[in-house]
C-alpha positions as a printed Julia matrix, in Angstrom:
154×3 Matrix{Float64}:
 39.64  143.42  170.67
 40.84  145.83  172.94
 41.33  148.74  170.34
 37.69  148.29  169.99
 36.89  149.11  173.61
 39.61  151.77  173.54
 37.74  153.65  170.21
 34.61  152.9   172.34
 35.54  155.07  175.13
 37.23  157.84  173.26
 34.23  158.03  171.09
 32.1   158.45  174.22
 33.92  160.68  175.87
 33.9   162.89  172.57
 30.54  162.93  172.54
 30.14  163.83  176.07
 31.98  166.46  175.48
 30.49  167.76  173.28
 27.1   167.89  174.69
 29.03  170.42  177.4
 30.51  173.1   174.45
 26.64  172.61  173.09
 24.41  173.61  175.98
 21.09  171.43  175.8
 18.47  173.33  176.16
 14.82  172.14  177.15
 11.15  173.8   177.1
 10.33  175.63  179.96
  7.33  177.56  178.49
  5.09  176.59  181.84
  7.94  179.75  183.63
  7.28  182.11  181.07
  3.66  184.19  182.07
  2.39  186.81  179.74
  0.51  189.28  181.59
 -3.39  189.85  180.13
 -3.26  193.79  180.17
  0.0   193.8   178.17
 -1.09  191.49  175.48
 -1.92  193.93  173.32
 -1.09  198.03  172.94
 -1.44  200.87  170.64
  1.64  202.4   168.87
  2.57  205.27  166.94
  4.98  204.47  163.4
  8.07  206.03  163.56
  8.2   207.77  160.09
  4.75  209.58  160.3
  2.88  208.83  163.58
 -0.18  206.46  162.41
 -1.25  204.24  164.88
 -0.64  200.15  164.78
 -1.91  197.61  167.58
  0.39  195.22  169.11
 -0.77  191.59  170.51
  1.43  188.89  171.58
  0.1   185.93  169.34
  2.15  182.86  171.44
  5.23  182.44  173.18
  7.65  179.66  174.08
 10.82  179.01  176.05
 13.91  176.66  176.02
 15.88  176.84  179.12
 19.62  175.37  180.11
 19.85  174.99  183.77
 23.01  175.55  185.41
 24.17  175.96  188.68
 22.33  178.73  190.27
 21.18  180.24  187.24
 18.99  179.05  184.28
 19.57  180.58  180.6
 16.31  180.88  178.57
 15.49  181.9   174.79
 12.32  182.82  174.6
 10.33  183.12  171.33
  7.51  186.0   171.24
  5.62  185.74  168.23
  3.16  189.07  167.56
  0.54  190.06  165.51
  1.05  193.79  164.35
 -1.81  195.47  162.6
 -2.58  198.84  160.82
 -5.86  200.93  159.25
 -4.32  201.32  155.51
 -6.8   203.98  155.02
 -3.92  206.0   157.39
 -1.35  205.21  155.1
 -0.07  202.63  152.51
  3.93  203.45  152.24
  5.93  201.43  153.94
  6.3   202.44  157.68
  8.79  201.83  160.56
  7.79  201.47  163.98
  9.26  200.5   167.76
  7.42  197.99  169.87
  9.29  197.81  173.65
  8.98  194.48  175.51
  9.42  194.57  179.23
 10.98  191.35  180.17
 10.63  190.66  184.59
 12.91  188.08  186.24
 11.08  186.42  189.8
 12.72  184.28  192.14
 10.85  181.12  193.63
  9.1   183.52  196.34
  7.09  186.0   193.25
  9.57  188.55  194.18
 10.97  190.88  191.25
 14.54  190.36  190.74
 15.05  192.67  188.6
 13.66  193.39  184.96
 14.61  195.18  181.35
 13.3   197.27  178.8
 14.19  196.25  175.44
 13.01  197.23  172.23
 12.6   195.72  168.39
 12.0   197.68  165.69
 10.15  196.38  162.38
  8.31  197.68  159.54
  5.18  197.15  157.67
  5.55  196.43  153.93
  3.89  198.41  151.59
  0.26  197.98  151.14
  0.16  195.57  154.16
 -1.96  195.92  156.62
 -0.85  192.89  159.28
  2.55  191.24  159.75
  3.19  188.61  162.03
  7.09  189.01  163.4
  8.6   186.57  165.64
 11.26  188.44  168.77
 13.51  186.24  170.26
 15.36  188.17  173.66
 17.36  186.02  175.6
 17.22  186.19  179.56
 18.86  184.67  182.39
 16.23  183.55  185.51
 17.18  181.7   188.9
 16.28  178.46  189.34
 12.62  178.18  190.52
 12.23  181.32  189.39
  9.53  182.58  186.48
  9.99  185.38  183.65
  7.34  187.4   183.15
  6.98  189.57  179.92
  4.48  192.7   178.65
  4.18  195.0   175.47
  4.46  198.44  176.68
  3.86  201.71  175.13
  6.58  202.94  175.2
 10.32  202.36  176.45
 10.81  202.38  180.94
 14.25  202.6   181.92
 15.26  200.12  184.46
């Protein structure tokens, strides 16, 4: 009977620790804010300079608090679209995301440039990629992200 209570406890404190090599993470969409005039934006393909428009089409965040800090994935899904009376080959092209970090008072921590590129299939017009950056935030604090034109060095 007692090597039942004994299995009991190492069993529990195997799964405990394992929860603390697996970070949990939770949403936290409601700190993520998308600002309205960078929801969408025009940009040029890399290969032959056709235009495309941009729009975020959602987004979503899992956060792991920790001590001072909080770790967040956020998932930016976007809606690309080009005129295939432009072109119909298959084109590359570079959309930057500017990702801000605020504390608990609006202030701006600090904030990054980053940029994904993708490409639109041949004879496709719209393609719907998903971006997932990864950001750290303090606790209380909000992320704030934007499509931009082009890429701003912090």
């Amino acid at each position: 009977m007692q090597t039942k209570y004994i299995f009991v406890i190492i069993l529990s404190l195997f799964f405990s620790g394992c929860e603390t090599i697996r970070p949990t993470f939770s949403d936290c969409t409601h700190s993520i804010t998308a600002v309205e005039e960078g929801t969408r934006v025009t940009l040029r393909t890399l290969d032959n300079g056709d235009t495309a428009q941009a729009s975020l089409n959602g987004v979503s965040a899992l956060c792991n608090e920790r001590v001072d800090t909080v770790d967040i994935k956020i998932k930016v899904g976007l809606k690309l679209v080009r005129k295939l009376d432009q072109n119909v080959a298959a084109v590359e092209l570079e959309l930057p995301l500017i990702i801000a970090i605020l504390d608990s008072n609006d202030k701006v921590k600090s904030y990054e440039s980053v940029s994904y590129k993708m490409a639109f299939p041949e004879n496709k017009s719209t393609i719907y990629p998903v971006i997932k950056p990864k950001t750290k935030m303090p606790i209380n604090g909000r992320v704030i992200i934007t499509l931009a034109p082009k890429i701003i060095k912090p």
